[in-house]
mmCIF file of C-alpha atoms in Angstrom:
data_model
loop_
_atom_site.group_PDB
_atom_site.id
_atom_site.type_symbol
_atom_site.label_atom_id
_atom_site.label_comp_id
_atom_site.label_asym_id
_atom_site.label_seq_id
_atom_site.Cartn_x
_atom_site.Cartn_y
_atom_site.Cartn_z
ATOM 1 C CA UNK A 1146 8.180 -10.152 -1.796
ATOM 2 C CA UNK A 1147 5.091 -9.536 -3.854
ATOM 3 C CA UNK A 1148 6.641 -10.332 -7.230
ATOM 4 C CA UNK A 1149 3.823 -8.824 -9.299
ATOM 5 C CA UNK A 1150 4.109 -5.497 -7.510
ATOM 6 C CA UNK A 1151 7.907 -5.621 -7.620
ATOM 7 C CA UNK A 1152 7.866 -6.149 -11.385
ATOM 8 C CA UNK A 1153 5.719 -3.071 -11.786
ATOM 9 C CA UNK A 1154 8.148 -1.027 -9.662
ATOM 10 C CA UNK A 1155 11.084 -2.301 -11.742
ATOM 11 C CA UNK A 1156 9.304 -1.240 -14.932
ATOM 12 C CA UNK A 1157 8.841 2.268 -13.560
ATOM 13 C CA UNK A 1158 12.468 2.373 -12.392
ATOM 14 C CA UNK A 1159 13.515 1.614 -15.958
ATOM 15 C CA UNK A 1160 11.226 4.326 -17.331
ATOM 16 C CA UNK A 1161 12.695 6.852 -14.895
ATOM 17 C CA UNK A 1162 16.300 5.790 -15.489
ATOM 18 C CA UNK A 1163 16.862 4.608 -11.922
ATOM 19 C CA UNK A 1164 19.310 1.745 -11.345
ATOM 20 C CA UNK A 1165 18.793 1.657 -7.581
ATOM 21 C CA UNK A 1166 16.326 3.061 -5.061
ATOM 22 C CA UNK A 1167 15.826 3.118 -1.297
ATOM 23 C CA UNK A 1168 12.238 2.584 -0.148
ATOM 24 C CA UNK A 1169 11.691 3.690 3.443
ATOM 25 C CA UNK A 1170 8.018 4.650 3.833
ATOM 26 C CA UNK A 1171 6.250 2.127 6.068
ATOM 27 C CA UNK A 1172 3.318 1.746 3.661
ATOM 28 C CA UNK A 1173 5.565 1.282 0.633
ATOM 29 C CA UNK A 1174 7.722 -1.341 2.357
ATOM 30 C CA UNK A 1175 4.546 -3.173 3.350
ATOM 31 C CA UNK A 1176 3.151 -2.911 -0.191
ATOM 32 C CA UNK A 1177 6.152 -4.814 -1.554
ATOM 33 C CA UNK A 1178 7.082 -7.137 1.312
ATOM 34 C CA UNK A 1179 4.033 -7.626 3.527
ATOM 35 C CA UNK A 1180 6.136 -6.383 6.470
ATOM 36 C CA UNK A 1181 4.647 -3.512 8.478
ATOM 37 C CA UNK A 1182 7.121 -1.608 10.652
ATOM 38 C CA UNK A 1183 6.728 1.891 12.038
ATOM 39 C CA UNK A 1184 10.411 2.641 12.713
ATOM 40 C CA UNK A 1185 9.994 5.985 14.493
ATOM 41 C CA UNK A 1186 13.534 7.382 14.872
ATOM 42 C CA UNK A 1187 15.238 4.175 13.735
ATOM 43 C CA UNK A 1188 16.125 3.144 10.177
ATOM 44 C CA UNK A 1189 14.082 0.894 7.926
ATOM 45 C CA UNK A 1190 15.233 0.766 4.300
ATOM 46 C CA UNK A 1191 14.364 -1.558 1.434
ATOM 47 C CA UNK A 1192 17.127 -1.389 -1.179
ATOM 48 C CA UNK A 1193 16.028 -2.326 -4.700
ATOM 49 C CA UNK A 1194 18.283 -2.691 -7.729
ATOM 50 C CA UNK A 1195 17.089 -2.609 -11.318
ATOM 51 C CA UNK A 1196 17.996 -6.301 -11.735
ATOM 52 C CA UNK A 1197 15.373 -7.147 -9.088
ATOM 53 C CA UNK A 1198 17.781 -7.750 -6.204
ATOM 54 C CA UNK A 1199 16.221 -6.554 -2.935
ATOM 55 C CA UNK A 1200 17.619 -6.291 0.593
ATOM 56 C CA UNK A 1201 15.909 -5.044 3.746
ATOM 57 C CA UNK A 1202 17.986 -3.055 6.255
ATOM 58 C CA UNK A 1203 16.415 -2.822 9.704
ATOM 59 C CA UNK A 1204 17.067 -2.392 13.394
ATOM 60 C CA UNK A 1205 17.126 -5.664 15.297
ATOM 61 C CA UNK A 1206 14.512 -4.250 17.695
ATOM 62 C CA UNK A 1207 11.891 -4.590 14.956
ATOM 63 C CA UNK A 1208 11.858 -8.341 15.561
ATOM 64 C CA UNK A 1209 12.182 -9.316 11.894
ATOM 65 C CA UNK A 1210 13.492 -12.647 10.661
ATOM 66 C CA UNK A 1211 15.083 -13.365 7.302
ATOM 67 C CA UNK A 1212 12.981 -14.949 4.595
ATOM 68 C CA UNK A 1213 14.033 -16.950 1.578
ATOM 69 C CA UNK A 1214 12.691 -14.259 -0.739
ATOM 70 C CA UNK A 1215 14.174 -11.252 1.071
ATOM 71 C CA UNK A 1216 17.709 -10.941 2.511
ATOM 72 C CA UNK A 1217 17.748 -9.096 5.837
ATOM 73 C CA UNK A 1218 20.599 -7.002 7.243
ATOM 74 C CA UNK A 1219 20.189 -6.092 10.900
ATOM 75 C CA UNK A 1220 21.915 -3.413 12.939
ATOM 76 C CA UNK A 1221 21.880 -2.494 16.622
ATOM 77 C CA UNK A 1222 21.170 0.851 18.252
ATOM 78 C CA UNK A 1223 24.913 1.138 18.938
ATOM 79 C CA UNK A 1224 25.805 0.672 15.245
ATOM 80 C CA UNK A 1225 25.967 3.247 12.486
ATOM 81 C CA UNK A 1226 22.606 2.351 10.912
ATOM 82 C CA UNK A 1227 23.567 3.330 7.365
ATOM 83 C CA UNK A 1228 26.936 1.549 7.276
ATOM 84 C CA UNK A 1229 25.929 -1.700 5.565
ATOM 85 C CA UNK A 1230 23.508 0.008 3.196
ATOM 86 C CA UNK A 1231 26.106 2.561 2.157
ATOM 87 C CA UNK A 1232 28.624 -0.203 1.455
ATOM 88 C CA UNK A 1233 26.143 -2.039 -0.772
ATOM 89 C CA UNK A 1234 25.273 0.902 -3.014
ATOM 90 C CA UNK A 1235 26.497 1.172 -6.565
ATOM 91 C CA UNK A 1236 28.263 4.390 -7.606
ATOM 92 C CA UNK A 1237 26.106 6.960 -9.365
ATOM 93 C CA UNK A 1238 22.481 7.996 -8.981
ATOM 94 C CA UNK A 1239 20.436 6.729 -6.023
ATOM 95 C CA UNK A 1240 16.678 7.268 -5.852
ATOM 96 C CA UNK A 1241 15.519 7.950 -2.289
ATOM 97 C CA UNK A 1242 12.070 8.154 -0.736
ATOM 98 C CA UNK A 1243 10.672 11.660 -0.506
ATOM 99 C CA UNK A 1244 10.256 11.334 3.262
ATOM 100 C CA UNK A 1245 13.482 9.495 4.165
ATOM 101 C CA UNK A 1246 14.941 11.318 7.177
ATOM 102 C CA UNK A 1247 17.871 13.505 6.253
ATOM 103 C CA UNK A 1248 19.999 12.021 9.044
ATOM 104 C CA UNK A 1249 20.076 8.707 7.164
ATOM 105 C CA UNK A 1250 20.582 10.232 3.735
ATOM 106 C CA UNK A 1251 23.425 12.402 5.040
ATOM 107 C CA UNK A 1252 24.981 9.347 6.673
ATOM 108 C CA UNK A 1253 24.970 7.524 3.334
ATOM 109 C CA UNK A 1254 26.403 10.494 1.452
ATOM 110 C CA UNK A 1255 29.199 11.014 3.971
ATOM 111 C CA UNK A 1256 30.235 7.380 3.517
ATOM 112 C CA UNK A 1257 29.787 7.325 -0.264
ATOM 113 C CA UNK A 1258 30.952 10.462 -2.052
ATOM 114 C CA UNK A 1259 30.391 8.663 -5.357
ATOM 115 C CA UNK A 1260 26.609 8.458 -4.846
ATOM 116 C CA UNK A 1261 24.255 11.190 -6.117
ATOM 117 C CA UNK A 1262 20.794 11.290 -4.508
ATOM 118 C CA UNK A 1263 17.654 12.069 -6.515
ATOM 119 C CA UNK A 1264 13.985 11.857 -5.657
ATOM 120 C CA UNK A 1265 13.113 8.197 -6.089
ATOM 121 C CA UNK A 1266 9.583 7.779 -4.740
ATOM 122 C CA UNK A 1267 8.053 7.728 -8.203
ATOM 123 C CA UNK A 1268 8.316 4.013 -9.080
ATOM 124 C CA UNK A 1269 6.589 2.807 -5.897
ATOM 125 C CA UNK A 1270 4.117 5.708 -5.753
ATOM 126 C CA UNK A 1271 3.096 5.035 -9.355
ATOM 127 C CA UNK A 1272 2.682 1.315 -8.703
ATOM 128 C CA UNK A 1273 0.564 1.970 -5.620
ATOM 129 C CA UNK A 1274 -1.805 4.214 -7.609
ATOM 130 C CA UNK A 1275 -3.293 1.177 -9.355
ATOM 131 C CA UNK A 1276 -4.963 -1.102 -6.834
ATOM 132 C CA UNK A 1277 -4.961 -4.831 -7.504
ATOM 133 C CA UNK A 1278 -7.964 -7.051 -6.759
ATOM 134 C CA UNK A 1279 -6.808 -7.776 -3.212
ATOM 135 C CA UNK A 1280 -6.468 -4.082 -2.469
ATOM 136 C CA UNK A 1281 -9.801 -3.231 -4.088
ATOM 137 C CA UNK A 1282 -11.519 -5.840 -1.921
ATOM 138 C CA UNK A 1283 -9.869 -4.340 1.173
ATOM 139 C CA UNK A 1284 -11.003 -0.832 0.267
ATOM 140 C CA UNK A 1285 -14.555 -1.929 -0.463
ATOM 141 C CA UNK A 1286 -14.654 -3.647 2.920
ATOM 142 C CA UNK A 1287 -13.249 -0.601 4.725
ATOM 143 C CA UNK A 1288 -15.756 1.698 3.030
ATOM 144 C CA UNK A 1289 -18.655 -0.612 3.954
ATOM 145 C CA UNK A 1290 -17.592 -0.348 7.600
ATOM 146 C CA UNK A 1291 -17.299 3.405 7.203
ATOM 147 C CA UNK A 1292 -20.890 3.505 5.945
ATOM 148 C CA UNK A 1293 -22.003 1.729 9.126
ATOM 149 C CA UNK A 1294 -20.055 4.093 11.365
ATOM 150 C CA UNK A 1295 -21.355 7.183 9.571
ATOM 151 C CA UNK A 1296 -24.994 6.111 9.924
ATOM 152 C CA UNK A 1297 -24.542 5.355 13.621
ATOM 153 C CA UNK A 1298 -22.754 8.661 14.218
ATOM 154 C CA UNK A 1299 -25.457 10.660 12.437
ATOM 155 C CA UNK A 1300 -28.126 8.895 14.496
ATOM 156 C CA UNK A 1301 -26.313 10.120 17.626
ATOM 157 C CA UNK A 1302 -26.756 13.810 16.740
ATOM 158 C CA UNK A 1303 -29.103 15.168 19.406
ATOM 159 C CA UNK A 1304 -29.719 18.212 21.569
ATOM 160 C CA UNK A 1305 -26.606 19.068 23.596
ATOM 161 C CA UNK A 1306 -24.177 16.723 21.842
ATOM 162 C CA UNK A 1307 -20.652 18.156 21.533
ATOM 163 C CA UNK A 1308 -18.242 17.976 18.626
ATOM 164 C CA UNK A 1309 -15.592 16.200 20.679
ATOM 165 C CA UNK A 1310 -18.167 13.779 22.101
ATOM 166 C CA UNK A 1311 -19.305 12.797 18.611
ATOM 167 C CA UNK A 1312 -15.700 12.440 17.433
ATOM 168 C CA UNK A 1313 -14.969 10.099 20.359
ATOM 169 C CA UNK A 1314 -18.031 8.038 19.471
ATOM 170 C CA UNK A 1315 -16.769 7.644 15.892
ATOM 171 C CA UNK A 1316 -13.399 6.407 17.174
ATOM 172 C CA UNK A 1317 -15.091 3.880 19.450
ATOM 173 C CA UNK A 1318 -17.355 2.623 16.667
ATOM 174 C CA UNK A 1319 -14.321 2.119 14.443
ATOM 175 C CA UNK A 1320 -12.438 0.174 17.092
ATOM 176 C CA UNK A 1321 -15.447 -2.090 17.677
ATOM 177 C CA UNK A 1322 -15.355 -2.931 13.964
ATOM 178 C CA UNK A 1323 -11.692 -3.840 13.773
ATOM 179 C CA UNK A 1324 -10.089 -0.564 12.725
ATOM 180 C CA UNK A 1325 -6.356 -0.101 13.105
ATOM 181 C CA UNK A 1326 -4.921 2.461 15.467
ATOM 182 C CA UNK A 1327 -4.750 5.967 14.010
ATOM 183 C CA UNK A 1328 -3.494 9.267 15.383
ATOM 184 C CA UNK A 1329 -5.361 11.337 12.816
ATOM 185 C CA UNK A 1330 -8.532 12.039 14.829
ATOM 186 C CA UNK A 1331 -11.955 12.754 13.333
ATOM 187 C CA UNK A 1332 -13.344 16.012 11.924
ATOM 188 C CA UNK A 1333 -16.683 16.977 13.457
ATOM 189 C CA UNK A 1334 -17.880 20.522 12.790
ATOM 190 C CA UNK A 1335 -21.058 22.295 13.882
ATOM 191 C CA UNK A 1336 -22.420 25.464 12.292
ATOM 192 C CA UNK A 1337 -19.804 28.208 11.842
ATOM 193 C CA UNK A 1338 -17.019 25.762 12.732
ATOM 194 C CA UNK A 1339 -17.789 23.968 9.485
ATOM 195 C CA UNK A 1340 -16.428 26.952 7.565
ATOM 196 C CA UNK A 1341 -12.941 25.694 8.523
ATOM 197 C CA UNK A 1342 -12.340 22.631 6.303
ATOM 198 C CA UNK A 1343 -9.919 21.123 8.849
ATOM 199 C CA UNK A 1344 -11.603 22.243 12.063
ATOM 200 C CA UNK A 1345 -10.580 20.098 15.037
ATOM 201 C CA UNK A 1346 -13.548 19.149 17.243
ATOM 202 C CA UNK A 1347 -13.926 21.115 20.467
ATOM 203 C CA UNK A 1348 -16.578 21.347 23.168
ATOM 204 C CA UNK A 1349 -19.066 23.191 20.977
ATOM 205 C CA UNK A 1350 -22.663 21.973 21.307
ATOM 206 C CA UNK A 1351 -24.943 21.570 18.322
ATOM 207 C CA UNK A 1352 -27.646 24.206 17.942
ATOM 208 C CA UNK A 1353 -30.886 24.201 15.932
ATOM 209 C CA UNK A 1354 -30.167 25.204 12.343
ATOM 210 C CA UNK A 1355 -26.507 24.162 12.490
ATOM 211 C CA UNK A 1356 -24.847 22.346 9.648
ATOM 212 C CA UNK A 1357 -23.206 19.184 10.988
ATOM 213 C CA UNK A 1358 -20.207 17.977 8.998
ATOM 214 C CA UNK A 1359 -18.544 14.640 9.743
ATOM 215 C CA UNK A 1360 -15.337 13.854 7.861
ATOM 216 C CA UNK A 1361 -14.397 10.426 9.192
ATOM 217 C CA UNK A 1362 -11.460 8.244 8.189
ATOM 218 C CA UNK A 1363 -9.236 5.489 9.553
ATOM 219 C CA UNK A 1364 -7.224 2.496 8.316
ATOM 220 C CA UNK A 1365 -9.040 -0.815 8.596
ATOM 221 C CA UNK A 1366 -6.684 -3.763 8.166
ATOM 222 C CA UNK A 1367 -4.123 -1.353 6.675
ATOM 223 C CA UNK A 1368 -6.377 0.227 4.021
ATOM 224 C CA UNK A 1369 -8.009 3.585 4.612
ATOM 225 C CA UNK A 1370 -11.627 4.578 4.386
ATOM 226 C CA UNK A 1371 -12.548 8.269 4.087
ATOM 227 C CA UNK A 1372 -15.970 9.866 3.754
ATOM 228 C CA UNK A 1373 -17.705 13.156 4.546
ATOM 229 C CA UNK A 1374 -21.392 13.853 4.984
ATOM 230 C CA UNK A 1375 -23.119 17.070 6.033
ATOM 231 C CA UNK A 1376 -26.575 17.163 7.601
ATOM 232 C CA UNK A 1377 -28.575 19.859 9.408
ATOM 233 C CA UNK A 1378 -29.911 19.844 12.952
ATOM 234 C CA UNK A 1379 -33.644 20.536 13.413
ATOM 235 C CA UNK A 1380 -33.902 22.947 10.460
ATOM 236 C CA UNK A 1381 -32.067 24.339 7.452
ATOM 237 C CA UNK A 1382 -32.086 27.930 6.209
ATOM 238 C CA UNK A 1383 -32.715 28.842 2.604
ATOM 239 C CA UNK A 1384 -29.049 29.644 2.196
ATOM 240 C CA UNK A 1385 -28.013 26.384 3.820
ATOM 241 C CA UNK A 1386 -30.260 24.464 1.450
ATOM 242 C CA UNK A 1387 -28.827 26.283 -1.601
ATOM 243 C CA UNK A 1388 -25.263 25.614 -0.481
ATOM 244 C CA UNK A 1389 -25.992 21.960 0.202
ATOM 245 C CA UNK A 1390 -27.689 21.290 -3.115
ATOM 246 C CA UNK A 1391 -24.854 23.067 -4.939
ATOM 247 C CA UNK A 1392 -22.217 20.888 -3.266
ATOM 248 C CA UNK A 1393 -24.247 17.764 -3.911
ATOM 249 C CA UNK A 1394 -24.606 18.679 -7.581
ATOM 250 C CA UNK A 1395 -20.845 19.318 -7.778
ATOM 251 C CA UNK A 1396 -20.101 15.927 -6.236
ATOM 252 C CA UNK A 1397 -22.404 14.143 -8.672
ATOM 253 C CA UNK A 1398 -21.071 16.087 -11.682
ATOM 254 C CA UNK A 1399 -17.488 15.135 -10.842
ATOM 255 C CA UNK A 1400 -18.335 11.458 -10.373
ATOM 256 C CA UNK A 1401 -20.263 11.427 -13.653
ATOM 257 C CA UNK A 1402 -17.154 12.776 -15.426
ATOM 258 C CA UNK A 1403 -14.858 9.980 -14.234
ATOM 259 C CA UNK A 1404 -13.940 7.345 -16.788
ATOM 260 C CA UNK A 1405 -10.671 5.942 -18.118
ATOM 261 C CA UNK A 1406 -8.646 8.485 -20.080
ATOM 262 C CA UNK A 1407 -10.129 11.598 -18.467
ATOM 263 C CA UNK A 1408 -7.520 13.911 -16.878
ATOM 264 C CA UNK A 1409 -8.232 14.416 -13.194
ATOM 265 C CA UNK A 1410 -7.961 18.171 -13.656
ATOM 266 C CA UNK A 1411 -11.121 17.877 -15.793
ATOM 267 C CA UNK A 1412 -12.866 16.026 -12.974
ATOM 268 C CA UNK A 1413 -11.917 18.881 -10.635
ATOM 269 C CA UNK A 1414 -13.198 21.315 -13.247
ATOM 270 C CA UNK A 1415 -16.564 19.551 -13.498
ATOM 271 C CA UNK A 1416 -17.172 20.050 -9.769
ATOM 272 C CA UNK A 1417 -15.700 23.533 -9.580
ATOM 273 C CA UNK A 1418 -17.826 24.821 -12.477
ATOM 274 C CA UNK A 1419 -21.045 23.847 -10.687
ATOM 275 C CA UNK A 1420 -19.960 25.783 -7.604
ATOM 276 C CA UNK A 1421 -18.733 28.780 -9.590
ATOM 277 C CA UNK A 1422 -21.936 28.943 -11.647
ATOM 278 C CA UNK A 1423 -23.901 29.075 -8.390
ATOM 279 C CA UNK A 1424 -21.837 32.074 -7.243
ATOM 280 C CA UNK A 1425 -19.820 30.273 -4.572
ATOM 281 C CA UNK A 1426 -16.534 29.859 -6.430
ATOM 282 C CA UNK A 1427 -14.377 31.769 -3.889
ATOM 283 C CA UNK A 1428 -15.705 29.558 -1.099
ATOM 284 C CA UNK A 1429 -14.468 26.265 -2.560
ATOM 285 C CA UNK A 1430 -10.978 26.623 -1.159
ATOM 286 C CA UNK A 1431 -9.242 23.270 -1.685
ATOM 287 C CA UNK A 1432 -8.545 20.626 -4.323
ATOM 288 C CA UNK A 1433 -11.304 18.220 -5.245
ATOM 289 C CA UNK A 1434 -9.605 15.216 -3.718
ATOM 290 C CA UNK A 1435 -6.665 12.897 -3.145
ATOM 291 C CA UNK A 1436 -5.648 9.324 -3.757
ATOM 292 C CA UNK A 1437 -6.344 6.855 -0.966
ATOM 293 C CA UNK A 1438 -5.097 3.382 -0.108
ATOM 294 C CA UNK A 1439 -2.391 2.332 2.345
ATOM 295 C CA UNK A 1440 -2.206 6.024 3.225
ATOM 296 C CA UNK A 1441 -5.165 8.348 3.541
ATOM 297 C CA UNK A 1442 -3.497 10.900 1.262
ATOM 298 C CA UNK A 1443 -1.402 9.426 -1.538
ATOM 299 C CA UNK A 1444 -1.134 9.797 -5.327
ATOM 300 C CA UNK A 1445 -2.940 10.562 -7.527
ATOM 301 C CA UNK A 1446 -3.662 14.205 -6.813
ATOM 302 C CA UNK A 1447 -7.241 15.062 -7.834
ATOM 303 C CA UNK A 1448 -6.937 18.786 -8.467
ATOM 304 C CA UNK A 1449 -6.934 21.553 -11.047
ATOM 305 C CA UNK A 1450 -3.174 21.141 -11.480
ATOM 306 C CA UNK A 1451 -3.063 17.337 -11.545
ATOM 307 C CA UNK A 1452 -1.144 15.613 -14.332
ATOM 308 C CA UNK A 1453 -2.841 12.273 -13.579
ATOM 309 C CA UNK A 1454 -5.286 10.615 -15.962
ATOM 310 C CA UNK A 1455 -8.090 8.396 -14.673
ATOM 311 C CA UNK A 1456 -7.051 4.763 -15.077
ATOM 312 C CA UNK A 1457 -8.797 1.569 -13.918
ATOM 313 C CA UNK A 1458 -7.651 0.630 -10.419
ATOM 314 C CA UNK A 1459 -7.183 4.180 -9.166
ATOM 315 C CA UNK A 1460 -8.989 5.065 -5.930
ATOM 316 C CA UNK A 1461 -9.371 8.712 -4.950
ATOM 317 C CA UNK A 1462 -11.721 11.046 -3.133
ATOM 318 C CA UNK A 1463 -14.274 13.413 -4.617
ATOM 319 C CA UNK A 1464 -14.996 16.029 -1.961
ATOM 320 C CA UNK A 1465 -16.248 19.430 -3.106
ATOM 321 C CA UNK A 1466 -17.169 21.910 -0.406
ATOM 322 C CA UNK A 1467 -18.447 25.417 0.234
ATOM 323 C CA UNK A 1468 -17.317 27.265 3.357
ATOM 324 C CA UNK A 1469 -19.080 30.485 4.409
ATOM 325 C CA UNK A 1470 -17.122 32.174 7.232
ATOM 326 C CA UNK A 1471 -19.177 32.765 10.352
ATOM 327 C CA UNK A 1472 -22.118 30.784 8.970
ATOM 328 C CA UNK A 1473 -21.642 27.177 7.902
ATOM 329 C CA UNK A 1474 -19.711 24.678 5.867
ATOM 330 C CA UNK A 1475 -20.858 21.878 3.605
ATOM 331 C CA UNK A 1476 -18.643 19.112 2.228
ATOM 332 C CA UNK A 1477 -19.703 15.830 0.619
ATOM 333 C CA UNK A 1478 -16.980 13.242 0.065
ATOM 334 C CA UNK A 1479 -16.902 9.805 -1.491
ATOM 335 C CA UNK A 1480 -14.088 7.443 -2.354
ATOM 336 C CA UNK A 1481 -14.358 6.277 -5.954
ATOM 337 C CA UNK A 1482 -12.734 3.412 -7.842
ATOM 338 C CA UNK A 1483 -12.038 3.969 -11.524
ATOM 339 C CA UNK A 1484 -13.489 1.052 -13.510
ATOM 340 C CA UNK A 1485 -13.229 0.034 -17.166
ATOM 341 C CA UNK A 1486 -16.225 2.184 -18.122
ATOM 342 C CA UNK A 1487 -16.623 4.791 -15.392
ATOM 343 C CA UNK A 1488 -16.300 4.692 -11.637
ATOM 344 C CA UNK A 1489 -17.656 2.799 -8.659
ATOM 345 C CA UNK A 1490 -18.613 4.952 -5.682
ATOM 346 C CA UNK A 1491 -17.413 3.041 -2.623
ATOM 347 C CA UNK A 1492 -19.609 4.920 -0.131
ATOM 348 C CA UNK A 1493 -23.336 4.188 -0.002
ATOM 349 C CA UNK A 1494 -24.610 6.635 2.636
ATOM 350 C CA UNK A 1495 -27.271 8.839 1.054
ATOM 351 C CA UNK A 1496 -26.283 12.278 -0.192
ATOM 352 C CA UNK A 1497 -29.849 13.633 -0.158
ATOM 353 C CA UNK A 1498 -30.309 16.649 2.116
ATOM 354 C CA UNK A 1499 -31.031 15.363 5.606
ATOM 355 C CA UNK A 1500 -32.440 17.182 8.603
ATOM 356 C CA UNK A 1501 -31.876 15.508 11.966
ATOM 357 C CA UNK A 1502 -34.954 16.042 14.124
#
């Protein structure tokens, strides 16, 4: 167990009045134990009590062995997976992970009528929001690799290249640089396709004057990188230039607003105001960003409704965009680390307007 991280979780459990929680998310179990298991349909559950006692419940097919610092309770496919966990629970409130499959929760509740489930992700989610030095080093390293991949991908934009071809190139470049496996895929959008913020790459070929948006992301040694850049192929229209410079200004305004103690909703506001003042308010259709770490999207939420306050150690995205249906889309995204006096932008690829000849 990572005792420093566990102590932080126990502090948050106390603040939230939780005497016991079940942690089941792969990333959260790894965060505390260093054990990475993707259980699929089987059960993985880390049971934590407020006194610091922890037990890991897992299927024997995961190939885990007991450690001195973490008791392990194994079950077989033929067993009732929740039986031992249910027997170990204390009566009363039980905090459960927000994504724990209902089949396991129902199994526990059927065996223990004296247990009351509540949402219990908060203590671990809150702890994970503040990256320690080891995590910060991992995220800097991942972002440096992402910078390399982005530059190589942009240099591959040429006459006749397809969205799906460029997306496949990005995946290959990541793998060559030690990236973990990911099923997310890459977002590559040409021209009008860029007006869909989550457009999946298809066989569309780039055309002169197209905006070219690459939103590329993957875990590298468990920690995610995530960055978006938009360039133009051969030429840029007056409207395209105005949209680009507006988004760039919004990105820079938001990053300039980040410092400890600033509510993230104010960071969102700083970017959104630039876009609204330019007359494109209705075309910025999503939140400013999301936390990033062991998962690509994790707390804190960086949006107009966020309750989070910028605190040193937080890592989140700043990704304003403007999407003009039938014409183009522009998004510029960085990952930023909140520091003691501002923020460190983890991505170094230039944000100046770029035309690929």
